CSV table of C-alpha atoms in Angstrom, one decimal:
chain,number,residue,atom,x,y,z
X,1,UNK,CA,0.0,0.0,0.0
X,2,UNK,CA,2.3,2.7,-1.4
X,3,UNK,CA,1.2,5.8,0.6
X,4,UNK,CA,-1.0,4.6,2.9
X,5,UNK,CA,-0.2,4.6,6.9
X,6,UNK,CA,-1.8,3.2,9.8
X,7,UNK,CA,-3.6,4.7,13.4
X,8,UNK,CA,-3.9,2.5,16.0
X,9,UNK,CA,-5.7,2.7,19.2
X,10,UNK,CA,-6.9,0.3,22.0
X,11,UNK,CA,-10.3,0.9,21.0
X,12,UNK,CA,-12.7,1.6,18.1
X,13,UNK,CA,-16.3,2.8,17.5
X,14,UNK,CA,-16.9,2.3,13.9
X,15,UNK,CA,-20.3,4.4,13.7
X,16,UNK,CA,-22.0,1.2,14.3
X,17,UNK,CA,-20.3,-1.3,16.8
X,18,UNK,CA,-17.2,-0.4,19.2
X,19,UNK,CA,-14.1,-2.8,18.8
X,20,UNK,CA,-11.5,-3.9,21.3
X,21,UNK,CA,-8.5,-4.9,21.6
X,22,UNK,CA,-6.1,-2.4,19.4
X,23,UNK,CA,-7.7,-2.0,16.3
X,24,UNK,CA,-5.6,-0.7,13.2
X,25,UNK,CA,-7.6,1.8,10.4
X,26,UNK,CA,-5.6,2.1,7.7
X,27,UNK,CA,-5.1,5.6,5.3
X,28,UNK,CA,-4.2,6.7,2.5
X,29,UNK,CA,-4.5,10.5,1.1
X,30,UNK,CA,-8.1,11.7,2.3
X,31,UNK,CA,-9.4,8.2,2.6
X,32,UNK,CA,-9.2,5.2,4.9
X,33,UNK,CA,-8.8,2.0,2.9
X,34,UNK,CA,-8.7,-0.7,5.3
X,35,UNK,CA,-10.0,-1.1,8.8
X,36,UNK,CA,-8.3,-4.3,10.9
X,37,UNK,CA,-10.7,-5.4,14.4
X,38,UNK,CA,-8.2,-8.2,15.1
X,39,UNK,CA,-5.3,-6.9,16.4
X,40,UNK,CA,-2.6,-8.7,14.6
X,41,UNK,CA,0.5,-7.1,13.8
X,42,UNK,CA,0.6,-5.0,10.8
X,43,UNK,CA,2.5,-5.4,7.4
X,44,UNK,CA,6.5,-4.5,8.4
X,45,UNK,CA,6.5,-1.9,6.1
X,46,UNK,CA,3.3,-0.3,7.1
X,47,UNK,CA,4.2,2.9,9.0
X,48,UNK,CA,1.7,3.2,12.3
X,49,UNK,CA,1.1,5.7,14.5
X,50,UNK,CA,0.1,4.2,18.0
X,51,UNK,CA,-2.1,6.5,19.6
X,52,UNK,CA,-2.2,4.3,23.1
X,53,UNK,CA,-5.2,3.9,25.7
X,54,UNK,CA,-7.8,6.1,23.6
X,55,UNK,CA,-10.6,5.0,21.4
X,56,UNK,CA,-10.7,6.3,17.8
X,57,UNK,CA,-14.2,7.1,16.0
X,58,UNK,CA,-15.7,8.7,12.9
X,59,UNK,CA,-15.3,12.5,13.2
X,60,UNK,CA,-18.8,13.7,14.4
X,61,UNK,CA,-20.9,15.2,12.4
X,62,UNK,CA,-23.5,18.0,13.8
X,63,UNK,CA,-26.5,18.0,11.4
X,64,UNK,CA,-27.7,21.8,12.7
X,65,UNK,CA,-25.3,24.6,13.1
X,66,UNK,CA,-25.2,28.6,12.3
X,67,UNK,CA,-22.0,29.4,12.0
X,68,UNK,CA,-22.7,33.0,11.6
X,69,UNK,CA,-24.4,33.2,15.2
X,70,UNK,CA,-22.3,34.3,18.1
X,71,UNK,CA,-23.2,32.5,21.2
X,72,UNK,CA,-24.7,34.7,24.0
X,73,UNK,CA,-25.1,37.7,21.5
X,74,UNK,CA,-27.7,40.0,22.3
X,75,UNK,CA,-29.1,39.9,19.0
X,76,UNK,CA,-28.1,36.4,17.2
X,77,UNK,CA,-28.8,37.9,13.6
X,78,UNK,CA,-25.3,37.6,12.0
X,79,UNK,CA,-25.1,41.2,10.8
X,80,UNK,CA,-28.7,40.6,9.1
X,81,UNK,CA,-28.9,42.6,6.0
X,82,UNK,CA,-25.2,44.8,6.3
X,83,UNK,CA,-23.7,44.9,2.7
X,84,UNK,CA,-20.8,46.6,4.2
X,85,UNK,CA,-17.9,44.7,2.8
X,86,UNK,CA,-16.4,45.3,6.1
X,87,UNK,CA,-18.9,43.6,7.3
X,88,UNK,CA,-18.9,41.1,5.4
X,89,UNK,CA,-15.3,40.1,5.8
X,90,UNK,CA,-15.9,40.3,9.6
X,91,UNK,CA,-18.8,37.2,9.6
X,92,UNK,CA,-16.6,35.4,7.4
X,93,UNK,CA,-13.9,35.2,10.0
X,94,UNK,CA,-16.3,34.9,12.2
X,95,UNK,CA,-17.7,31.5,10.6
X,96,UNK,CA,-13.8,30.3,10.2
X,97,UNK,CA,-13.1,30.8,13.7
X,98,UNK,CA,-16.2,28.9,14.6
X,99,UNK,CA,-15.4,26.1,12.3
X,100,UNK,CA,-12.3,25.5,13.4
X,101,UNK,CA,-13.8,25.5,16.8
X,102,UNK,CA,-16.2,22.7,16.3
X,103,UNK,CA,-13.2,20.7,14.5
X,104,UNK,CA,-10.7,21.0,17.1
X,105,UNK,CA,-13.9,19.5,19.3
X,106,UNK,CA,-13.8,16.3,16.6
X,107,UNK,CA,-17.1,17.9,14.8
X,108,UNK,CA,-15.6,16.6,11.1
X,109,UNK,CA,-18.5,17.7,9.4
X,110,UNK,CA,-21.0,20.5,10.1
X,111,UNK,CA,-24.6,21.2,8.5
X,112,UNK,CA,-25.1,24.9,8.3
X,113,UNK,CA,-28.7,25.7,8.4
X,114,UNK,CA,-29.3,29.2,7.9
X,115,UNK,CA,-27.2,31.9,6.9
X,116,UNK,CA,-27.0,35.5,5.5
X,117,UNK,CA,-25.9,36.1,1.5
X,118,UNK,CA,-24.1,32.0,1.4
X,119,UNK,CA,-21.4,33.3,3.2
X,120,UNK,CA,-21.4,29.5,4.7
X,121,UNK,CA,-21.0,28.1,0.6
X,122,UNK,CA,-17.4,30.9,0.3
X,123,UNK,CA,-16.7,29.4,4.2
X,124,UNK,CA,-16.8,25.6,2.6
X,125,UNK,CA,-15.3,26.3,-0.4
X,126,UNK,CA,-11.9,28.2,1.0
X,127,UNK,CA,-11.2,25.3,3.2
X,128,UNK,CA,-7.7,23.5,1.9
X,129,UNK,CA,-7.1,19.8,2.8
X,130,UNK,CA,-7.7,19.1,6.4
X,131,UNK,CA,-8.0,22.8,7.6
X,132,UNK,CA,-11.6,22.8,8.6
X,133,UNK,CA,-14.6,20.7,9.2
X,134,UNK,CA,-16.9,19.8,5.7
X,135,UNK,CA,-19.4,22.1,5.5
X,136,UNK,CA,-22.6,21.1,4.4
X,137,UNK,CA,-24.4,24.6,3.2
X,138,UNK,CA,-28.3,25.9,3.2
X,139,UNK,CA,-27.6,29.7,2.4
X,140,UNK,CA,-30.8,31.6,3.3
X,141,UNK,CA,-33.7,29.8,4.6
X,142,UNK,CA,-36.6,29.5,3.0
X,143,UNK,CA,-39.4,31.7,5.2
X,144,UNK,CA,-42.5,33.2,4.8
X,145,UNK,CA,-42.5,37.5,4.5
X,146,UNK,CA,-41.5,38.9,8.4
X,147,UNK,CA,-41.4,34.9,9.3
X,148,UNK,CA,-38.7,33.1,11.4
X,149,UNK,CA,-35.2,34.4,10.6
X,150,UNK,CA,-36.2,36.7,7.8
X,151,UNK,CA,-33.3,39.2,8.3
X,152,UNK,CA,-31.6,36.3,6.7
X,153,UNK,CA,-33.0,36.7,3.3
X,154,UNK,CA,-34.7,34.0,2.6
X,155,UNK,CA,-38.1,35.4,1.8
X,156,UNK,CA,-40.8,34.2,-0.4
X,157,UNK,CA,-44.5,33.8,-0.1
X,158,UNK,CA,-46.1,32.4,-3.2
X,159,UNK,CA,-45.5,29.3,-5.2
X,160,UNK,CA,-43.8,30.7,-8.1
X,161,UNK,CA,-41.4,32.6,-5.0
X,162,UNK,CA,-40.4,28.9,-3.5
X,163,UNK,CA,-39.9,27.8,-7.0
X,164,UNK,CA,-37.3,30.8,-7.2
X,165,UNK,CA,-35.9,30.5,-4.2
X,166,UNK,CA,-35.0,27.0,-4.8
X,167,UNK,CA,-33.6,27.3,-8.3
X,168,UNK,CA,-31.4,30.7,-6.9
X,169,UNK,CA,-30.3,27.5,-4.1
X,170,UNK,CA,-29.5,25.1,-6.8
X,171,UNK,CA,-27.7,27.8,-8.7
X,172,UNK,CA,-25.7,29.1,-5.8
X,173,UNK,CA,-24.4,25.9,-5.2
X,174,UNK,CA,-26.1,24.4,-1.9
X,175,UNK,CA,-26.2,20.8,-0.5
X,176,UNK,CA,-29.5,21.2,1.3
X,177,UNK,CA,-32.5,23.1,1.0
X,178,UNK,CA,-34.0,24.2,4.5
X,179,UNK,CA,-37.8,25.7,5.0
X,180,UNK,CA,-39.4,27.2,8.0
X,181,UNK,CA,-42.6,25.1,8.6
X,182,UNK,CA,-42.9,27.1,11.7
X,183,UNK,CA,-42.4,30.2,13.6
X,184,UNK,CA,-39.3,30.2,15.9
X,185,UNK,CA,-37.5,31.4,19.4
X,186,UNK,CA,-35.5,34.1,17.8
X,187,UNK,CA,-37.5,35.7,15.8
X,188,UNK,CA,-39.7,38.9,17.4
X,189,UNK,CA,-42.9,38.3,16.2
X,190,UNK,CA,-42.7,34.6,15.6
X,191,UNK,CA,-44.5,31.6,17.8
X,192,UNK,CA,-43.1,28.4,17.6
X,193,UNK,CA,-46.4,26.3,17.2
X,194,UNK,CA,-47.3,28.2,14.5
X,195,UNK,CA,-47.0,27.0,10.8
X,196,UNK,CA,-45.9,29.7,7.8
X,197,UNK,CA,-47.0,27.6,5.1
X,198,UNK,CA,-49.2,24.9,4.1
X,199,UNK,CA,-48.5,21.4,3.1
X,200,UNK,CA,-49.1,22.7,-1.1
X,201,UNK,CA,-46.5,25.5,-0.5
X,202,UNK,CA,-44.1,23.2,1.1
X,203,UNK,CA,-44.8,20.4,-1.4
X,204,UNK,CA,-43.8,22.9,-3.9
X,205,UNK,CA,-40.0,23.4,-1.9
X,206,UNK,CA,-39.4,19.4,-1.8
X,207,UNK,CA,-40.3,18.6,-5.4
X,208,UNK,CA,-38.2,21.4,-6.9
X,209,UNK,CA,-35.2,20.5,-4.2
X,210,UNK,CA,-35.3,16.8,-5.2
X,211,UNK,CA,-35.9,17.4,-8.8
X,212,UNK,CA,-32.5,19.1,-8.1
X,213,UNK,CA,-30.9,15.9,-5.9
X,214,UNK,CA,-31.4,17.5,-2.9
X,215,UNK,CA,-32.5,17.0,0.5
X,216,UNK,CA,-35.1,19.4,2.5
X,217,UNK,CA,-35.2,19.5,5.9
X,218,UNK,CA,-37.4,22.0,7.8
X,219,UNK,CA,-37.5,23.9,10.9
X,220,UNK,CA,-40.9,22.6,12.7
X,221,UNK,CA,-42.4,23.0,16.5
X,222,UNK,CA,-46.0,23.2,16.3
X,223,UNK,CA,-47.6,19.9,15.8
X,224,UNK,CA,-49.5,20.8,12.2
X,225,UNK,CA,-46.5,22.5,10.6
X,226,UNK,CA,-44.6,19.2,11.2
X,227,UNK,CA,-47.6,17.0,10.0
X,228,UNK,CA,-47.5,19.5,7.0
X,229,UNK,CA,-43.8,18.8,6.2
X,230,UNK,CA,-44.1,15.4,6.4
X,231,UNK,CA,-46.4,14.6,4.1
X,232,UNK,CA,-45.3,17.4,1.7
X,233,UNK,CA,-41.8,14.8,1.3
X,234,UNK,CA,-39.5,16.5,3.7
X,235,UNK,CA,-36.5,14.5,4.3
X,236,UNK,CA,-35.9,15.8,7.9
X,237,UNK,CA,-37.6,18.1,10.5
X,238,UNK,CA,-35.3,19.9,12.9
X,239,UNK,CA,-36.9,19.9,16.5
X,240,UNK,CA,-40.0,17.9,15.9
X,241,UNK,CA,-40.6,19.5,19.7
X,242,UNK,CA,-44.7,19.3,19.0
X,243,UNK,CA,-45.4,22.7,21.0
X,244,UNK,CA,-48.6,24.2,21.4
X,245,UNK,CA,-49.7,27.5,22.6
X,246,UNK,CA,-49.1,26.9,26.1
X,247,UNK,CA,-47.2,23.6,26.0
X,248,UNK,CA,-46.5,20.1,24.2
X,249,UNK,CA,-49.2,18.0,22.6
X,250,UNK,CA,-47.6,15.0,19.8
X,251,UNK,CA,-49.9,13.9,17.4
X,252,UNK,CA,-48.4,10.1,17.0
X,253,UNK,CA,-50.3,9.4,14.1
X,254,UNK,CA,-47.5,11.9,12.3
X,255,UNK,CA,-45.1,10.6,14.5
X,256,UNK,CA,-45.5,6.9,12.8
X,257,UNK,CA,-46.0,8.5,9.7
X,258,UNK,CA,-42.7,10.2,10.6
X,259,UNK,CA,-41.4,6.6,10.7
X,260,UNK,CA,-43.2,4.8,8.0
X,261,UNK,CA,-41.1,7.6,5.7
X,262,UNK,CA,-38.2,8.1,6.8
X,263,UNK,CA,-38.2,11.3,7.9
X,264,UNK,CA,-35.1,12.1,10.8
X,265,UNK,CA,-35.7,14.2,13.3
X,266,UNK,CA,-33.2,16.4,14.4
X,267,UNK,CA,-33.1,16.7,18.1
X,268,UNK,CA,-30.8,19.9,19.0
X,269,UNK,CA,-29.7,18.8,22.2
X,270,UNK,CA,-26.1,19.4,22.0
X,271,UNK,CA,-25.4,22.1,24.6
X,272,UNK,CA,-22.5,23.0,27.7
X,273,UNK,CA,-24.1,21.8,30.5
X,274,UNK,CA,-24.7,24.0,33.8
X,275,UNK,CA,-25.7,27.3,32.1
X,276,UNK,CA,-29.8,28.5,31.8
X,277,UNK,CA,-31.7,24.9,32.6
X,278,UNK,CA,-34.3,23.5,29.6
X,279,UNK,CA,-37.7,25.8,29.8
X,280,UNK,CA,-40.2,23.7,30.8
X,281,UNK,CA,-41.7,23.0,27.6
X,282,UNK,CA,-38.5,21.8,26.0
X,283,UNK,CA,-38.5,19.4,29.1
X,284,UNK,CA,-41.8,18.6,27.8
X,285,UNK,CA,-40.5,18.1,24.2
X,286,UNK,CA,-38.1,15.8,25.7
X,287,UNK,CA,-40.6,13.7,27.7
X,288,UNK,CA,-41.6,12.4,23.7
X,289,UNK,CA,-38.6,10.9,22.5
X,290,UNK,CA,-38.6,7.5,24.3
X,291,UNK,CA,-42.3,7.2,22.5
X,292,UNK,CA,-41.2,8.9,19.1
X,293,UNK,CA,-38.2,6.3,19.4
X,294,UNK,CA,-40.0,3.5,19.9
X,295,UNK,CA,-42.1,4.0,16.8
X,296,UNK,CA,-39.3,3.9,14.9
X,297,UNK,CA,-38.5,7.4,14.5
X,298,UNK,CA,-34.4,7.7,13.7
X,299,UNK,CA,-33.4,10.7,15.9
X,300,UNK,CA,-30.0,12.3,15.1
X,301,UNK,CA,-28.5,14.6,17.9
X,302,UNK,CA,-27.4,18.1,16.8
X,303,UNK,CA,-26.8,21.0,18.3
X,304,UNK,CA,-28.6,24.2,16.6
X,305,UNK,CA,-24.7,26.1,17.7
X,306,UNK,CA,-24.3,29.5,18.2
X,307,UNK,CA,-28.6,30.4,19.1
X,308,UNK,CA,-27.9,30.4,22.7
X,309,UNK,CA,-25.3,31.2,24.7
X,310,UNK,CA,-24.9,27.7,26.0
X,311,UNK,CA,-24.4,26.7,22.4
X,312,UNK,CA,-21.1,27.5,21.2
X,313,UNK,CA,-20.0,25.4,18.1
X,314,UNK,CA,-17.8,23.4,20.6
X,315,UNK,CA,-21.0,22.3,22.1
X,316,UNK,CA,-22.1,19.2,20.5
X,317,UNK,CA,-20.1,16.6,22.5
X,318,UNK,CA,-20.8,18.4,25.3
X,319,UNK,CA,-24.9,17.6,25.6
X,320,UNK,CA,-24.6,13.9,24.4
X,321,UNK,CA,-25.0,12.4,28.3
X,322,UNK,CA,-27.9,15.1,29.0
X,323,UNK,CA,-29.5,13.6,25.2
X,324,UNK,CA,-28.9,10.4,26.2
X,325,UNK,CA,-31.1,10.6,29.5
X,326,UNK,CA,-34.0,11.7,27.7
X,327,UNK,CA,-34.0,9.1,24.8
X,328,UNK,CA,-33.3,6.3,26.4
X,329,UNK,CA,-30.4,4.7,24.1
X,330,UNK,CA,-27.7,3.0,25.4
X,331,UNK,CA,-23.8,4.9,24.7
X,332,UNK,CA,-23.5,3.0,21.2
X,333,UNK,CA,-26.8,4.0,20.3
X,334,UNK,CA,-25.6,7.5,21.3
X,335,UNK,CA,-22.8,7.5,19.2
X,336,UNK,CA,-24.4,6.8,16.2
X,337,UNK,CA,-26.7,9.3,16.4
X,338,UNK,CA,-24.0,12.2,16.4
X,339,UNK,CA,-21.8,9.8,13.4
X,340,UNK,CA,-23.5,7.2,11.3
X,341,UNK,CA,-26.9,8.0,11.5
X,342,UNK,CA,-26.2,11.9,11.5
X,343,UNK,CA,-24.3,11.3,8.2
X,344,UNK,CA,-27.0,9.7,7.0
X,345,UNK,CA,-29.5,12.4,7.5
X,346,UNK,CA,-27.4,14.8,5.8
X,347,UNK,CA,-27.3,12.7,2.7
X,348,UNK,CA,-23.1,12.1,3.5
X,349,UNK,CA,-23.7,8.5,4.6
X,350,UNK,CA,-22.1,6.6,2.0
X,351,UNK,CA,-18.4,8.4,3.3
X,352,UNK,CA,-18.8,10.2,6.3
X,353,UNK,CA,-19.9,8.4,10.1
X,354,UNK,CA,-18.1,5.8,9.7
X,355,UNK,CA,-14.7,4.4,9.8
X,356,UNK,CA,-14.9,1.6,6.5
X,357,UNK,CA,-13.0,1.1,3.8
X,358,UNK,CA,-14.1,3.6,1.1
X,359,UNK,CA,-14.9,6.4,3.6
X,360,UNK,CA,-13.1,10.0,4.3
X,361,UNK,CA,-10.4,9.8,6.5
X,362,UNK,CA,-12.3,12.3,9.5
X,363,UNK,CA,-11.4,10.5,12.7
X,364,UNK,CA,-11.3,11.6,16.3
X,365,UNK,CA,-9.3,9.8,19.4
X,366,UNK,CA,-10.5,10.9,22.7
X,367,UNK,CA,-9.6,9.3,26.4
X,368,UNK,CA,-11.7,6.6,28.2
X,369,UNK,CA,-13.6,4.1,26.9
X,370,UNK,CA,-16.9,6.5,25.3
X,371,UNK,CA,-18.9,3.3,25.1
X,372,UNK,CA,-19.1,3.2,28.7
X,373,UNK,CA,-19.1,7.0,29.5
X,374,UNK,CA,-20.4,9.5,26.9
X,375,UNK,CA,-18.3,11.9,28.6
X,376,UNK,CA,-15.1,10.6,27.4
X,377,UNK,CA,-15.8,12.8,23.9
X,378,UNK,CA,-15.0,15.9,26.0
X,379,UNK,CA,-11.2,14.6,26.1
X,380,UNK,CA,-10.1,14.9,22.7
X,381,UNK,CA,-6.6,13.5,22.7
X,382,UNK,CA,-6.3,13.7,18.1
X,383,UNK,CA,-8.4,15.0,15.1
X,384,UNK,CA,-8.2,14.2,11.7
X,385,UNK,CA,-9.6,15.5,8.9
X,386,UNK,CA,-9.0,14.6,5.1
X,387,UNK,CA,-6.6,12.1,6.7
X,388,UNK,CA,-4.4,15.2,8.2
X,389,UNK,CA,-3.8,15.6,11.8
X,390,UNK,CA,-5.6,18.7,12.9
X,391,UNK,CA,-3.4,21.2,15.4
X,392,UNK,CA,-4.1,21.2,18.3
């Protein structure tokens, strides 16, 4: 194997299983082209770099960031509507800084959900080999006129609007479309359980995105704006929290519809622990998952980074004890839902979330044994990215 090199480590989570007993994962360039449970000794001339008592696993991926939104900012608008070039270079470094943050965490791979003028798409793009996470870019999204996160740009009422919002997507170069079913937190003006568009409207944003090969995935609390997205074709709904006016109802004939689908659910738990505790509806929202689980719904555990103050884009590992003692998954279980199954829900599963043959070399080593404690992916001991070790 001219080229290639070896990591080994006393421990592996592949995306799937974990493996013990000092697994080998074999490189070369950007991808890793074998993967050895056994143990034995590798080929003599195979060069291996022994990273010790740590277990290696796919880089994580977080399926719901902003990388424009600075935690704990007043007003999380990421310079909504300045044209300043200034400005404009200013959010841009901002995003870099962020994104390296998040990959010096072991987040490999981050979805970027909303952002002003596809700043995210020039943040992806001027990334060289190993230097930053994958970015996975929405530009704008899709809202209704003065709905959730309009100061972003995204705009557009009628049918023929969505249509033309899509196609400016496509043409800007995008690898996921992302509508606002529903009113949001941030947003003055704007109540979560309330929908912004029917299920024609939004059946008109998934058949244009898919007759482009891509994926939709939309913003949705209230319990009819997620039935609506559902059965317009969405491929995801982020928060899937089922809030009502003054609380949480779930409708679980949507919620095995949910299943019967496909549909992922994106559960932005990721968070640091001991700031602001969960309002009592989001408790509430919580309370579901066991049930939503159960039916069969595949919940992927994000982070929603930089809305909050308690959600820097460091954040992800950070929540994945706190998510798993509302969903009731053992640590495995856990683990895929922040690699394999996360990739998967971004439409990234056939290379990234998993540590195969054929797959991008994006790896993380952390301390402990994170099979048996979740909180073993706060010690980050390596990254890799592309198959490059990232600084530390």
């Amino acid at each position: 194997m001219s080229g290639a090199w070896g990591l080994r480590a006393a421990r592996l989570f592949d995306g799937a299983a974990a493996h013990h007993g000092s697994p080998l994962v074999v490189i070369r360039d950007e991808e890793v082209v074998a993967v050895d449970v056994s143990g034995a000794r590798p080929a003599h001339d195979l060069p291996v770099t022994d990273l010790g008592d740590v277990t290696l696993l796919p880089g994580l991926v977080d399926a719901h960031t902003h990388l424009g939104f600075e935690p704990g900012a007043l007003d999380p608008r990421p310079l909504g509507g300045e044209d300043d070039e200034a400005r404009r270079q200013a959010l841009l470094d901002r995003m870099r800084r962020h994104a390296g943050q998040a990959l010096r965490a072991g987040v490999t791979t981050v979805r970027d959900l909303g952002d002003w003028d596809y700043l995210a798409l020039e943040v992806r793009d001027g990334f060289a080999r190993g230097t930053g996470p994958e970015i996975l870019a929405a530009g704008p999204p899709i809202t209704s006129t003065g709905g959730h996160c309009w100061f972003l740009g995204g705009e557009a009422d009628r049918p023929d609007e969505l249509r033309a919002a899509v196609a400016e997507r496509v043409a800007r170069g995008v690898d996921v479309v992302k509508v606002m079913a529903t009113g949001g937190g941030i947003t003055p003006g704007s109540a979560p359980y309330q929908s912004q568009y029917d299920v024609e409207r939004l059946r008109v944003v998934v058949e244009a995105a898919h007759a482009a090969n891509l994926m939709v995935t939309a913003h949705a609390h209230g319990a009819d704006g997620i039935a609506d997205a559902v059965r317009a074709g969405v491929d995801g709904v982020e928060h899937g929290t089922f809030m009502t006016a003054d609380g949480v109802a779930a409708d679980w004939a949507v919620v095995r519809e949910m299943a019967e689908r496909g549909v992922y659910v994106g559960v932005t738990a990721g968070r640091v622990l001991g700031g602001a505790p969960l309002s009592p509806r989001v408790l509430a929202a919580r309370e579901l998952l066991p049930r939503m689980r159960a039916e069969g719904v595949r919940l992927v555990c994000s982070s929603d980074a930089g809305v909050v103050v308690e959600k820097p884009h460091d954040c992800l590992p950070s929540g994945l004890a706190e998510f798993q003692s509302f969903v009731d998954m053992s640590a495995v279980e856990v683990l895929a839902a922040v690699t394999g199954v996360a990739a998967d829900s971004c439409g990234v599963g056939h290379r990234k979330g998993r540590i195969r043959a054929g797959f991008d070399a994006d790896l993380v080593a952390v301390s402990g044994d994170p099979g048996e404690d979740l909180g073993a992916l706060r010690e980050v001991v390596a990254v890799f990215r592309a198959g490059e070790r990232v600084p530390r």
